[in-house]
C-alpha cells in the first residue's frame, strides 16, 4: 500500500512539474496564458483589468506606451481581486494606476455563486496565494484534500494548456492584451438579444462583492496606486439596471473610489449600431471610440 | 453525501478502517450504523420511512411468510406487496398529476404545480425488500431471523440509493458469514473498481453533463444539430453516471469482502435489443423478469405469442414508470418493449460474421440512443417536435460543433472509456487480473491521475438518485 501511494505521489509530482513548467512559460490563452504574458513583461504604469469587455474594448495603445490590458473572459469581481492579489505577491502591480472594469451585476447577492465559482480558475495559485486559498476553501472544508495532489492545480485545463503551450506559447492574445472583435450587431439581434439585465426581483447587494472591493482598495492603498472603477457601455439597459447602478455608484463614492459608469445618463455615449459586435461588446470600430472617451474621462482624475 | 465527494471519501476510509479492525461478529453493527448515518446525510426525516418499511417487512416475513399455512403465506404476501408498493406509490406516484412532467397538455386547461418530497433510494430498497419476500414466499431463501442483519441487507450503504438491487440469497449469507478474512487481492480489485467507477462518473459523465446541461436547459429552441449531438452524447453520460455509481458500489462491497452483483456488462456492445437488456441495469431487468414478466408470461401462456408480447409491453411500461412518473418515461419503456417485440416477432437472424458484428453493435446503439431522446426532452410534445426536426440536420454545422468537442475533456473521457470497454469486451480482464501487482499499481495510479487532471470536481449528483 505504501509503495502504491509512493508511486501515485511520484507520478503526480512528475506530471505537476511538467504542467507547471508549461503554465509558467505559456503566454497564450485563457488557461493562465494572459496572466503569464503580463508577468513576463516589464512592469507597466497603468493596468486595465476586467473580463471580455476590457479585452475587446480597451486598446492600451490609446493610453500610451506604458499601459497594458489584462483580462479573462467571463470573470467577475472576486477573480479580478484575486488576480490583483497575485500581482502584488509577484511584485508586478502597475506603477501608477489600476483601472478595473466591474459589472454592476457583480454587486448583486444573487450572483454570488457565479462569482465564487470563478476562483477555481485560479487554482494554480492555491498553494502560493492566501487569498485564492481562502475562497477555494470557503466552498468546502475538505477542499484542501484535493490539493494534496500537486497536479490538481491543473484540473480540467490540461488539454487547453498543453495545446496553447505547444501551438502558440509565445503568441499572446492581441497586442498588450487587447483583442478587437470584427463584425457587427444586426438590427434583428439588437431587438431579440437583450443585454445583461439586473433581475428586478432580487436587488440585494452582495457582501462578498463588497469585501472584494475593500480588498482591492486596501492593496492599492498599500502600494500607493490609483484605483479607478468603470463599467463599459451596453447597447441597452433596463430600469432595474439603472436603479441598481445608482446603489453601486453610491457604494464606490462612499469608499472614495472614482467611478465611471458608461451606462448612466451623463456618460452613456449612445454608440450607433455599427459600433457594436453584439449587445455587450463594441467591435473594432467602436472600441477605439470608447478608448478615446475613456482616456478623456480618466485624464480628469489624473490631473486632479 | 455523494460517492464523488471528499466527505464521502473520508467516511469510507473511516468505515473501512473500523470494519477491518472489528471482529466479524460485530461488523454488521458498524455497517448498519454507517448505512443509517449515510442515509441521514441525505435527509434525516426519511430515515423513519426506511426503518419503518424494514421493521414491517421483517415482522411480516417472520410471522406470515415463515408459516407452514399456505393461505397465511398468500395473504401475508399480498399485505407485504400492498404496503411496500403503497409506500412507493404514496411518495412517488400519488402526486402523479402534480409533477409538471406529467401535467396534462396545455390545451386541456388543467394545471397542477404542487410537489412533494421523495425519500431517496425508496424505489431501490423497496424492490430489494420485495425480492426477499418473494423469494421467501417461494421458499427460495430461508427466513432471516436477525433483525439487525435484515436491516443491513435493506440499507447496506454502497447499494442503498441506486442499487444494484441485490437478492437475499446472495447478500444475506455474506452478511451472516462466520468469518471473513482480509484478502489484499480482493481489496485491491475493489479499490480498482471504485476508481474506475469514479473515473466514469467525474471524467466521462460529468464532463459530458457540463457540455450538455446548458444546451438541454436552454430556453431557446435548439438546432437539430445540437439535438443530434445530445442524442449521441447522452448515452455515454447516462452510462458513465449510472454504471460509474454501480461500479463504485460493487467496488466498496469488495473492499469489505462482500460480493455485490455487477449491474452493467458493456451494454453498448450488445448485438440485439434482448442482448442489450441482459447487459443494462442487470439487477432491475432481472427483478422485472423474475417477478413480473415470468409470472405474466406463465399466466398468459395459453395465448401464445400475444401473451408473451403483452407481458413484454406491460413489463417495459412499468419499468419506465418505475424510473419516473412521466409520459416520457412511459414512452421510453414502451418503445424498448416494442423494439424487443419486433425483434422476437421477425426473429431476425444475423449471419455470424466477424465483419457484420460491428454493424449490429452500431445498429443497436442507435436504437438505444434514439430511445433515450425521451429522457432528455422536457416533455412528450418536445420529443415529437425534435423527431420532426432531426431530418433537417445541416451536416456543415454539425462539423463545427464536433470540432469544438474534439479538444475538450469529455473527448478524453469518452476515448478512454471506449478503450477500456473494448479491452474488456475482448475478454482481456482476466489477463489484467493475472498481471504483476506493480503493473496493476501503475494502471491504478494512471487512473487516479486521470481523475485528478480531467475529473469534474463540482460534485454533481448521480442521475439515478432522482429515481
XYZ file of C-alpha atoms in Angstrom:
771
model
C 0.000 0.000 0.000
C 2.812 2.384 0.949
C 4.581 1.570 -2.324
C 1.403 2.220 -4.265
C 0.909 5.591 -2.561
C 4.549 6.460 -3.231
C 4.063 5.575 -6.905
C 0.948 7.767 -7.107
C 2.790 10.651 -5.457
C 5.770 10.238 -7.758
C 3.620 10.266 -10.868
C 1.660 13.198 -9.517
C 4.774 15.239 -8.833
C 6.238 14.396 -12.240
C 3.107 15.397 -14.131
C 2.649 18.509 -11.989
C 6.269 19.530 -12.681
C 5.767 19.304 -16.445
C 2.427 21.113 -16.338
C 3.770 23.830 -14.018
C 6.563 24.472 -16.495
C 4.050 24.743 -19.347
C 1.864 27.069 -17.302
C 4.701 29.409 -16.367
C 6.083 29.546 -19.909
C 2.861 29.763 -21.879
C 1.733 33.256 -22.861
C -1.317 32.338 -24.876
C -4.929 31.759 -23.930
C -7.309 31.694 -21.049
C -5.624 28.845 -19.154
C -3.246 31.236 -17.458
C -1.580 32.498 -20.645
C -2.889 36.065 -20.417
C -1.569 36.444 -16.874
C 1.812 34.961 -17.749
C 2.114 37.212 -20.818
C 1.641 40.166 -18.496
C 4.026 38.842 -15.835
C 6.747 38.298 -18.430
C 6.587 41.991 -19.452
C 8.307 44.919 -17.806
C 6.096 46.455 -15.117
C 3.662 48.902 -16.735
C 2.358 52.257 -15.492
C -1.347 51.704 -15.998
C -3.126 48.384 -15.966
C -6.660 47.848 -17.261
C -8.251 44.846 -15.636
C -11.522 43.084 -16.382
C -13.284 40.496 -18.474
C -14.069 40.360 -22.185
C -15.424 43.910 -22.147
C -11.883 45.053 -21.362
C -10.060 42.564 -23.548
C -12.096 43.515 -26.614
C -12.733 47.202 -25.956
C -9.787 48.791 -24.196
C -6.819 49.312 -26.506
C -3.873 50.199 -24.210
C -2.043 51.901 -27.108
C -4.517 54.792 -26.813
C -3.339 55.358 -23.243
C 0.355 55.456 -24.017
C 3.245 53.004 -24.284
C 3.199 52.103 -20.607
C -0.381 50.857 -20.460
C -1.456 47.215 -20.540
C -4.723 45.277 -20.637
C -5.106 42.115 -18.572
C -8.418 40.364 -18.941
C -10.054 36.975 -18.669
C -13.353 36.252 -20.349
C -16.482 35.866 -18.194
C -14.679 36.570 -14.935
C -16.117 38.650 -12.129
C -15.057 40.771 -9.175
C -13.669 38.004 -6.947
C -11.477 36.677 -9.732
C -10.207 40.181 -10.559
C -9.445 40.882 -6.903
C -7.562 37.599 -6.558
C -5.654 38.432 -9.727
C -4.565 41.755 -8.216
C -3.537 39.934 -5.051
C -1.367 37.600 -7.154
C 0.179 40.595 -8.955
C 1.025 42.167 -5.623
C 2.579 38.935 -4.423
C 4.655 38.647 -7.587
C 5.578 42.345 -7.347
C 4.014 43.095 -10.690
C 1.442 45.715 -9.793
C 1.427 48.705 -12.166
C 3.401 51.769 -11.090
C 0.617 54.391 -11.257
C -2.918 53.210 -11.731
C -5.161 50.209 -11.677
C -8.284 50.735 -13.754
C -10.823 47.988 -13.203
C -13.936 47.256 -15.217
C -16.602 45.932 -12.861
C -20.061 44.855 -13.939
C -22.928 46.303 -11.951
C -24.398 42.779 -11.587
C -21.307 41.643 -9.686
C -22.669 43.589 -6.743
C -25.884 41.558 -6.582
C -26.029 38.885 -3.875
C -27.910 36.666 -6.309
C -24.776 36.396 -8.439
C -22.514 35.230 -5.610
C -22.472 31.573 -6.659
C -21.222 32.531 -10.106
C -18.705 34.936 -8.604
C -17.419 32.324 -6.163
C -17.085 29.610 -8.781
C -14.671 31.825 -10.757
C -11.992 31.352 -8.129
C -11.406 27.771 -9.263
C -9.914 29.169 -12.461
C -7.057 30.428 -10.301
C -6.473 27.087 -8.589
C -2.933 27.044 -9.980
C -2.094 29.674 -7.345
C -3.729 27.733 -4.456
C -0.513 26.937 -2.611
C 1.209 30.295 -3.082
C -1.668 32.721 -2.590
C -3.610 33.020 0.675
C -6.484 34.957 -0.859
C -7.114 32.332 -3.547
C -6.817 29.541 -0.987
C -9.224 31.254 1.409
C -12.007 31.436 -1.179
C -11.404 27.971 -2.567
C -11.616 26.511 0.929
C -14.754 28.502 1.620
C -16.616 26.191 -0.728
C -15.886 23.046 1.270
C -13.965 22.288 4.437
C -12.359 19.273 2.783
C -11.364 21.090 -0.389
C -7.738 21.109 0.774
C -7.589 17.324 0.377
C -7.850 17.663 -3.390
C -4.791 19.876 -3.366
C -2.689 17.158 -1.757
C -2.325 16.141 -5.403
C 0.106 18.672 -6.860
C -1.321 18.204 -10.344
C -4.866 19.038 -9.200
C -3.946 22.710 -9.727
C -4.256 21.945 -13.443
C -7.555 20.077 -13.123
C -9.816 20.458 -16.173
C -7.347 22.642 -18.070
C -4.657 20.205 -19.101
C -5.733 19.910 -22.730
C -6.160 23.629 -23.304
C -2.897 24.379 -21.504
C -0.911 21.829 -23.499
C -2.447 22.856 -26.801
C -1.759 26.543 -26.039
C 1.784 25.718 -24.980
C 2.675 23.605 -27.997
C 0.921 25.624 -30.635
C 1.249 29.253 -29.633
C 3.078 29.684 -26.358
C 4.796 32.912 -27.453
C 1.817 34.418 -29.214
C -0.020 36.327 -26.505
C -3.624 37.169 -27.366
C -3.819 40.537 -29.108
C -1.415 43.399 -28.536
C -0.688 44.105 -24.862
C -3.781 42.136 -24.010
C -6.120 43.945 -26.425
C -8.014 41.833 -28.916
C -10.574 43.680 -31.096
C -13.702 41.974 -32.377
C -14.643 42.142 -36.038
C -18.209 42.050 -37.277
C -21.239 43.928 -36.127
C -24.585 43.577 -34.465
C -27.534 43.363 -36.810
C -30.825 45.043 -36.148
C -32.679 41.802 -35.629
C -30.265 40.708 -32.872
C -30.366 44.104 -31.211
C -34.083 43.638 -30.663
C -34.043 39.932 -29.867
C -30.938 39.550 -27.716
C -31.239 41.877 -24.761
C -28.055 42.791 -22.892
C -27.286 41.604 -19.396
C -30.102 42.765 -17.193
C -30.460 43.063 -13.495
C -33.247 40.847 -12.256
C -35.859 43.095 -10.787
C -36.985 40.587 -8.163
C -33.828 40.475 -6.088
C -31.698 43.602 -5.862
C -29.983 42.775 -2.554
C -26.332 43.879 -2.581
C -23.620 41.281 -2.167
C -21.411 41.303 0.974
C -18.943 39.154 -0.965
C -18.549 41.801 -3.671
C -18.173 44.482 -1.008
C -15.367 42.566 0.676
C -13.653 42.103 -2.694
C -13.822 45.816 -3.344
C -12.424 46.514 0.102
C -9.542 44.122 -0.526
C -8.856 45.700 -3.900
C -8.812 49.140 -2.325
C -6.523 48.094 0.513
C -3.994 46.614 -1.938
C -3.998 49.852 -3.924
C -3.628 51.966 -0.796
C -0.798 49.787 0.453
C 1.023 50.194 -2.841
C 0.088 53.873 -3.359
C -1.761 53.050 -6.521
C -4.656 54.965 -8.044
C -7.743 52.783 -8.237
C -10.444 53.756 -10.704
C -13.504 51.661 -11.464
C -15.550 51.850 -14.636
C -18.421 49.999 -16.259
C -18.222 49.810 -20.034
C -21.277 50.732 -22.090
C -24.002 48.262 -23.017
C -26.259 48.510 -26.027
C -29.362 48.804 -23.854
C -30.071 48.721 -20.137
C -33.355 48.457 -18.297
C -34.835 50.438 -15.425
C -33.760 47.985 -12.720
C -30.216 48.129 -14.038
C -30.194 51.919 -13.757
C -31.588 51.766 -10.237
C -29.020 49.287 -9.080
C -26.249 51.267 -10.799
C -27.125 54.147 -8.508
C -26.584 51.925 -5.486
C -23.302 50.651 -6.936
C -22.139 54.203 -7.618
C -23.025 55.276 -4.070
C -21.089 52.336 -2.634
C -17.986 53.382 -4.586
C -18.484 57.012 -3.661
C -18.703 56.028 -0.011
C -15.316 54.328 -0.395
C -13.970 57.353 -2.306
C -13.208 55.276 -5.358
C -13.647 57.205 -8.620
C -16.275 55.556 -10.802
C -17.190 55.976 -14.453
C -20.443 54.346 -15.449
C -20.900 54.484 -19.212
C -24.492 53.359 -18.892
C -25.501 56.365 -16.816
C -27.399 59.183 -18.493
C -24.479 61.580 -18.136
C -21.756 59.329 -19.570
C -23.581 56.990 -21.963
C -22.047 57.588 -25.394
C -25.044 56.026 -27.202
C -22.910 54.464 -29.897
C -24.699 53.643 -33.144
C -25.406 50.012 -34.033
C -22.439 49.824 -36.451
C -20.048 50.185 -33.477
C -21.385 47.070 -31.741
C -20.239 43.492 -32.157
C -23.109 42.259 -30.006
C -25.233 43.866 -27.313
C -22.393 43.741 -24.779
C -19.249 44.283 -26.820
C -18.058 47.039 -29.133
C -16.390 45.992 -32.375
C -13.090 47.118 -33.893
C -14.714 50.411 -34.936
C -16.466 51.113 -31.644
C -13.604 50.092 -29.329
C -11.235 52.951 -30.348
C -14.072 55.442 -29.925
C -14.652 54.134 -26.440
C -10.896 54.175 -25.728
C -10.663 57.850 -26.658
C -13.684 58.672 -24.490
C -12.261 56.708 -21.538
C -8.882 58.394 -21.906
C -10.530 61.820 -21.851
C -12.532 60.962 -18.731
C -9.554 59.399 -16.928
C -7.477 62.499 -17.557
C -9.787 64.360 -15.236
C -8.826 62.082 -12.326
C -5.133 62.045 -13.124
C -4.976 65.822 -13.427
C -6.517 66.099 -10.005
C -23.104 12.568 0.866
C -22.285 11.775 -2.741
C -19.895 8.969 -3.634
C -17.909 11.526 -5.645
C -17.342 13.898 -2.716
C -14.330 14.262 -0.446
C -16.631 13.946 2.542
C -17.729 10.504 1.394
C -14.100 9.541 0.746
C -13.263 10.287 4.388
C -16.399 8.490 5.567
C -15.489 5.393 3.527
C -11.930 5.294 4.853
C -13.207 5.504 8.449
C -15.755 2.749 7.823
C -13.132 0.513 6.184
C -10.643 1.012 8.989
C -13.342 0.241 11.561
C -14.642 -2.698 9.546
C -11.314 -4.494 9.275
C -10.413 -3.672 12.885
C -13.565 -5.209 14.329
C -14.289 -8.919 14.531
C -16.762 -10.388 12.043
C -19.304 -10.791 14.841
C -19.558 -7.037 15.330
C -19.047 -5.757 11.807
C -22.744 -5.720 10.967
C -23.305 -3.156 13.756
C -20.738 -0.801 12.266
C -22.134 -1.242 8.761
C -25.715 -0.667 9.891
C -24.804 2.469 11.847
C -22.719 3.718 8.897
C -25.562 2.979 6.490
C -28.087 4.892 8.570
C -25.648 7.791 9.047
C -25.100 7.801 5.298
C -28.864 7.914 4.756
C -29.307 10.666 7.363
C -26.781 12.783 5.481
C -29.342 12.978 2.664
C -32.498 13.605 4.593
C -32.870 12.645 8.270
C -36.667 12.767 8.090
C -36.882 9.905 5.612
C -34.880 7.564 7.820
C -38.208 6.817 9.516
C -39.576 5.523 6.184
C -36.526 3.297 5.735
C -36.686 1.959 9.293
C -40.483 1.685 9.192
C -40.566 -0.410 5.998
C -37.654 -2.509 7.271
C -39.473 -3.315 10.530
C -42.695 -4.037 8.679
C -41.056 -6.382 6.170
C -39.061 -8.126 8.882
C -42.126 -8.692 11.048
C -44.373 -9.807 8.179
C -41.756 -12.092 6.705
C -41.327 -13.806 10.068
C -44.998 -14.035 11.005
C -46.655 -14.688 7.681
C -44.156 -15.967 5.140
C -42.446 -18.321 7.542
C -45.690 -20.135 8.264
C -46.486 -23.666 7.032
C -50.024 -22.426 6.360
C -50.298 -21.602 2.622
C -53.243 -19.234 2.860
C -51.491 -17.298 5.653
C -48.456 -17.078 3.395
C -50.548 -15.895 0.479
C -52.420 -13.171 2.375
C -49.217 -12.150 4.117
C -47.553 -11.741 0.753
C -50.480 -9.665 -0.505
C -50.213 -7.444 2.569
C -46.459 -7.000 2.034
C -46.943 -6.105 -1.634
C -49.756 -3.726 -0.750
C -47.807 -1.899 1.955
C -44.480 -1.721 0.058
C -45.953 -0.643 -3.225
C -48.339 1.596 -1.282
C -45.375 3.412 0.293
C -43.699 3.694 -3.100
C -46.918 4.849 -4.679
C -47.626 7.400 -1.945
C -44.258 9.053 -2.222
C -43.587 8.663 -5.916
C -46.891 8.488 -7.721
C -49.615 9.902 -5.501
C -48.789 13.322 -6.744
C -48.697 11.899 -10.268
C -50.688 14.773 -11.598
C -48.796 17.356 -9.649
C -45.456 16.874 -11.424
C -45.058 19.281 -14.293
C -43.699 16.481 -16.446
C -46.980 14.665 -16.104
C -49.204 17.666 -16.323
C -51.847 17.262 -18.942
C -51.221 19.124 -22.203
C -51.902 22.828 -22.076
C -54.978 22.529 -24.278
C -56.824 20.706 -21.502
C -56.672 23.866 -19.426
C -55.667 21.841 -16.331
C -52.661 22.916 -14.296
C -51.004 21.265 -11.322
C -47.984 22.622 -9.528
C -47.764 21.085 -6.040
C -44.723 18.932 -5.413
C -43.853 16.672 -2.531
C -40.586 15.281 -1.201
C -39.302 11.827 -2.094
C -37.263 9.523 0.171
C -34.066 8.958 -1.763
C -33.431 5.332 -2.724
C -37.022 4.282 -1.919
C -37.549 2.636 -5.319
C -34.400 0.586 -4.869
C -34.738 -0.563 -1.276
C -38.444 -1.296 -1.745
C -37.634 -3.590 -4.671
C -34.819 -5.226 -2.709
C -37.115 -5.877 0.280
C -39.834 -7.183 -2.029
C -37.407 -9.555 -3.737
C -36.556 -11.028 -0.309
C -40.251 -11.500 0.471
C -40.999 -13.039 -2.953
C -38.069 -15.433 -2.618
C -39.092 -16.326 0.910
C -42.657 -16.918 -0.255
C -41.342 -19.196 -2.987
C -39.138 -20.942 -0.406
C -36.029 -19.979 -2.296
C -34.360 -18.423 0.748
C -34.643 -19.132 4.472
C -36.196 -16.551 6.752
C -33.717 -14.053 8.227
C -34.193 -14.090 11.972
C -31.623 -11.463 12.861
C -33.310 -8.056 12.698
C -30.016 -6.154 12.536
C -28.702 -8.177 9.617
C -32.026 -7.918 7.811
C -31.923 -4.138 8.328
C -28.376 -4.133 6.945
C -29.500 -6.192 3.938
C -32.039 -3.453 3.158
C -29.828 -0.476 3.968
C -26.265 -1.558 3.057
C -24.924 1.896 2.138
C -22.953 1.127 -1.047
C -26.112 -0.023 -2.816
C -28.816 1.692 -0.770
C -29.545 4.659 -3.026
C -29.288 3.319 -6.560
C -28.608 -0.405 -6.433
C -27.540 -2.911 -7.584
C -30.810 -4.416 -6.293
C -29.431 -7.450 -4.503
C -31.128 -10.775 -3.924
C -31.385 -12.079 -0.392
C -29.938 -15.402 -1.496
C -26.714 -13.666 -2.438
C -26.260 -10.893 0.103
C -27.669 -12.312 3.360
C -25.349 -15.356 3.520
C -22.382 -12.999 3.137
C -23.638 -10.799 5.957
C -24.161 -13.909 8.076
C -20.742 -15.411 7.317
C -18.950 -16.538 10.461
C -15.543 -15.496 9.220
C -14.270 -13.056 6.655
C -10.522 -12.722 6.296
C -8.862 -9.727 4.707
C -7.689 -10.599 1.201
C -5.387 -7.996 -0.309
C -6.085 -9.004 -3.897
C -9.890 -8.772 -3.398
C -9.460 -5.466 -1.573
C -7.195 -4.192 -4.361
C -9.662 -5.185 -7.056
C -12.362 -3.359 -5.068
C -10.218 -0.222 -4.981
C -9.621 -0.550 -8.724
C -13.313 -0.936 -9.485
C -14.169 2.000 -7.230
C -11.620 4.172 -9.047
C -12.907 3.036 -12.437
C -16.449 3.938 -11.350
C -15.246 7.325 -10.127
C -13.487 7.872 -13.457
C -16.676 7.052 -15.361
C -18.617 9.496 -13.212
C -16.315 12.510 -12.942
C -14.341 12.259 -16.173
C -16.915 10.817 -18.577
C -20.406 11.623 -17.283
C -19.803 14.969 -15.585
C -17.743 16.394 -18.433
C -20.474 15.452 -20.886
C -23.047 16.912 -18.490
C -21.027 20.124 -18.407
C -21.400 20.355 -22.143
C -24.982 19.092 -22.441
C -26.655 20.765 -19.457
C -26.543 24.326 -20.828
C -27.819 23.041 -24.170
C -30.642 20.942 -22.756
C -31.638 23.553 -20.163
C -31.624 26.329 -22.723
C -34.917 28.139 -23.002
C -34.370 28.914 -26.644
C -35.131 26.433 -29.400
C -32.242 24.103 -30.141
C -30.980 23.420 -33.621
C -31.350 19.841 -34.916
C -27.530 19.622 -34.968
C -27.417 20.277 -31.230
C -30.094 17.668 -30.630
C -28.164 15.164 -32.701
C -25.040 15.789 -30.631
C -27.115 15.409 -27.458
C -28.589 12.124 -28.721
C -25.106 10.743 -29.347
C -23.537 12.057 -26.136
C -26.297 11.351 -23.643
C -25.940 7.541 -23.813
C -22.317 7.965 -22.722
C -23.296 10.382 -19.961
C -26.009 8.093 -18.631
C -23.811 5.028 -18.889
C -20.833 6.774 -17.277
C -23.017 8.121 -14.498
C -25.043 5.041 -13.633
C -22.504 2.328 -14.328
C -19.961 4.526 -12.528
C -22.215 4.515 -9.466
C -22.722 0.764 -9.723
C -19.005 0.063 -10.122
C -18.256 2.207 -7.089
C -20.895 0.313 -5.102
C -19.562 -3.101 -6.171
C -16.007 -1.898 -5.529
C -16.898 -0.772 -1.995
C -18.539 -4.120 -1.364
C -15.362 -5.900 -2.450
C -13.275 -3.701 -0.162
C -15.372 -5.159 2.663
C -15.123 -8.668 1.284
C -18.769 -8.606 0.143
C -19.574 -9.542 -3.462
C -22.343 -7.440 -4.998
C -23.809 -8.224 -8.404
C -22.485 -6.278 -11.380
C -25.146 -4.022 -12.854
C -23.708 -3.461 -16.338
C -21.855 -5.614 -18.803
C -20.665 -3.355 -21.638
C -24.229 -2.668 -22.858
C -23.202 -0.664 -25.935
C -21.575 -3.796 -27.332
C -24.921 -5.584 -27.421
C -25.777 -7.249 -30.721
C -29.547 -7.273 -30.179
C -32.094 -5.482 -28.005
C -32.530 -8.656 -25.999
C -28.776 -8.747 -25.515
C -28.807 -5.067 -24.530
C -31.312 -5.656 -21.747
C -29.197 -8.510 -20.426
C -26.332 -6.044 -20.120
C -28.047 -2.808 -18.974
C -29.160 -2.273 -15.357
C -28.955 -6.037 -14.931
C -30.303 -6.178 -11.381
C -33.501 -4.285 -12.273
C -34.017 -6.188 -15.518
C -33.696 -9.470 -13.617
C -36.088 -8.213 -10.955
C -38.742 -7.352 -13.519
C -38.046 -10.542 -15.429
C -38.345 -12.813 -12.374
C -41.180 -11.156 -10.523
C -43.293 -9.635 -13.268
C -42.548 -10.852 -16.785
C -42.221 -14.564 -15.985
C -45.409 -14.772 -13.876
C -47.319 -12.792 -16.540
C -45.957 -14.926 -19.369
C -46.897 -18.066 -17.432
C -50.346 -16.678 -16.732
C -50.943 -15.942 -20.414
C -49.067 -18.925 -21.825
C -52.233 -20.192 -23.497
C -52.374 -17.074 -25.658
C -49.109 -17.892 -27.406
C -47.121 -15.016 -28.815
C -49.788 -12.455 -27.939
C -49.424 -13.392 -24.284
C -45.641 -13.042 -24.437
C -45.797 -9.709 -26.270
C -48.358 -8.340 -23.842
C -46.153 -9.431 -20.926
C -43.180 -7.667 -22.524
C -45.138 -4.451 -23.056
C -46.517 -4.386 -19.500
C -43.081 -5.144 -18.041
C -41.362 -2.396 -20.009
C -44.159 0.110 -19.398
C -43.918 -0.472 -15.646
C -40.136 -0.397 -15.815
C -40.364 3.033 -17.465
C -42.807 4.345 -14.874
C -40.692 2.837 -12.065
C -37.996 5.291 -13.121
C -40.210 8.349 -13.149
C -43.880 9.104 -13.210
C -43.919 10.834 -16.558
C -45.265 10.272 -20.018
C -41.746 10.423 -21.433
C -40.505 7.555 -19.276
C -43.593 5.541 -20.118
C -42.880 6.106 -23.828
C -39.226 5.154 -23.329
C -40.282 1.891 -21.682
C -42.900 1.139 -24.321
C -40.521 1.922 -27.177
C -37.999 -0.560 -25.786
C -40.783 -3.093 -25.341
C -41.742 -2.549 -28.998
C -38.113 -2.992 -30.092
C -37.991 -6.301 -28.260
C -41.354 -7.482 -29.595
C -40.328 -6.578 -33.134
C -37.080 -8.450 -32.687
C -38.898 -11.518 -31.362
C -41.630 -11.269 -33.958
C -39.493 -11.185 -37.073
C -36.898 -13.462 -35.453
C -34.160 -11.602 -37.264
C -31.235 -13.935 -37.820
C -27.986 -12.149 -38.469
C -25.321 -14.347 -40.002
C -22.493 -14.982 -37.523
C -19.897 -12.894 -39.234
C -16.993 -11.015 -37.689
C -17.437 -8.157 -40.129
C -21.165 -7.835 -39.517
C -20.792 -7.781 -35.753
C -19.667 -4.119 -35.528
C -22.610 -3.178 -37.748
C -25.037 -4.946 -35.441
C -23.458 -3.232 -32.431
C -23.799 0.153 -34.124
C -27.399 -0.538 -35.109
C -28.403 -1.457 -31.550
C -26.531 1.553 -30.153
C -28.512 3.822 -32.465
C -31.834 2.273 -31.450
C -30.980 2.688 -27.769
C -29.649 6.238 -28.221
C -32.829 7.178 -30.054
C -34.980 5.818 -27.216
C -33.020 7.993 -24.758
C -34.390 11.034 -26.577
C -37.443 10.648 -24.326
C -35.192 11.012 -21.285
C -33.557 14.263 -22.345
C -36.529 16.167 -23.649
C -38.692 18.338 -21.430
C -41.974 16.666 -22.312
C -43.682 14.482 -24.868
C -44.521 17.406 -27.131
C -40.857 18.384 -27.313
C -39.836 14.776 -28.051
C -42.161 14.724 -31.044
C -41.021 18.121 -32.315
C -37.352 17.046 -32.053
C -38.112 13.888 -34.039
C -39.682 16.038 -36.728
C -36.683 18.392 -36.765
C -33.951 15.745 -36.860
C -34.101 15.100 -40.615
C -33.217 18.794 -41.185
C -29.689 18.420 -39.776
C -27.148 20.594 -41.580
C -24.015 18.482 -41.843
C -21.752 21.554 -42.130
C -22.946 22.978 -38.809
C -22.619 19.515 -37.302
C -18.934 19.553 -38.241
C -18.383 22.866 -36.416
C -19.875 21.507 -33.200
C -17.790 18.349 -33.447
C -14.574 20.330 -33.853
C -15.449 22.218 -30.651
C -15.836 18.930 -28.793
C -12.617 17.491 -30.145
C -10.277 19.178 -27.704
C -12.498 19.113 -24.642
C -12.149 16.982 -21.517
C -15.156 14.937 -22.462
C -13.323 13.690 -25.554
C -10.560 12.296 -23.322
C -13.142 10.672 -21.060
C -15.138 9.020 -23.829
C -11.960 7.909 -25.615
C -10.513 6.231 -22.507
C -13.875 4.718 -21.624
C -14.227 3.140 -25.056
C -10.621 1.963 -24.965
C -11.131 0.130 -21.671
C -14.546 -1.199 -22.703
C -13.080 -2.626 -25.910
C -10.256 -4.118 -23.862
C -12.784 -5.733 -21.522
C -15.038 -6.755 -24.419
C -12.143 -8.645 -25.911
C -12.134 -10.611 -22.651
C -8.783 -9.252 -21.563
C -9.983 -8.611 -17.995
C -8.667 -11.998 -16.875
C -5.343 -11.134 -18.463
C -5.191 -7.956 -16.368
C -6.072 -9.818 -13.156
C -3.131 -12.155 -13.737
C -0.652 -9.318 -14.116
C 2.041 -8.493 -11.585
C 0.998 -6.259 -8.720
C 3.328 -3.430 -9.780
C 1.675 -3.261 -13.205
C -1.765 -3.114 -11.623
C -0.466 -0.400 -9.300
C 0.786 1.563 -12.297
C -2.598 1.290 -14.043
C -4.456 2.380 -10.903
C -2.036 5.292 -10.434
C -2.700 6.356 -14.021
C -6.440 6.155 -13.312
C -6.073 8.338 -10.222
C -4.067 10.850 -12.208
C -6.718 10.969 -14.942
C -9.371 11.636 -12.294
C -7.242 14.383 -10.753
C -6.433 16.035 -14.073
C -9.615 15.595 -16.092
C -12.319 14.973 -13.493
C -15.051 17.474 -12.912
C -14.822 18.262 -9.203
C -18.119 20.103 -8.916
C -19.668 17.101 -7.124
C -22.701 16.676 -9.370
C -25.338 14.249 -8.126
C -25.881 10.922 -9.865
C -28.744 10.803 -12.372
C -30.304 7.677 -10.832
C -30.642 9.302 -7.407
C -33.703 11.018 -8.896
C -35.442 7.682 -9.229
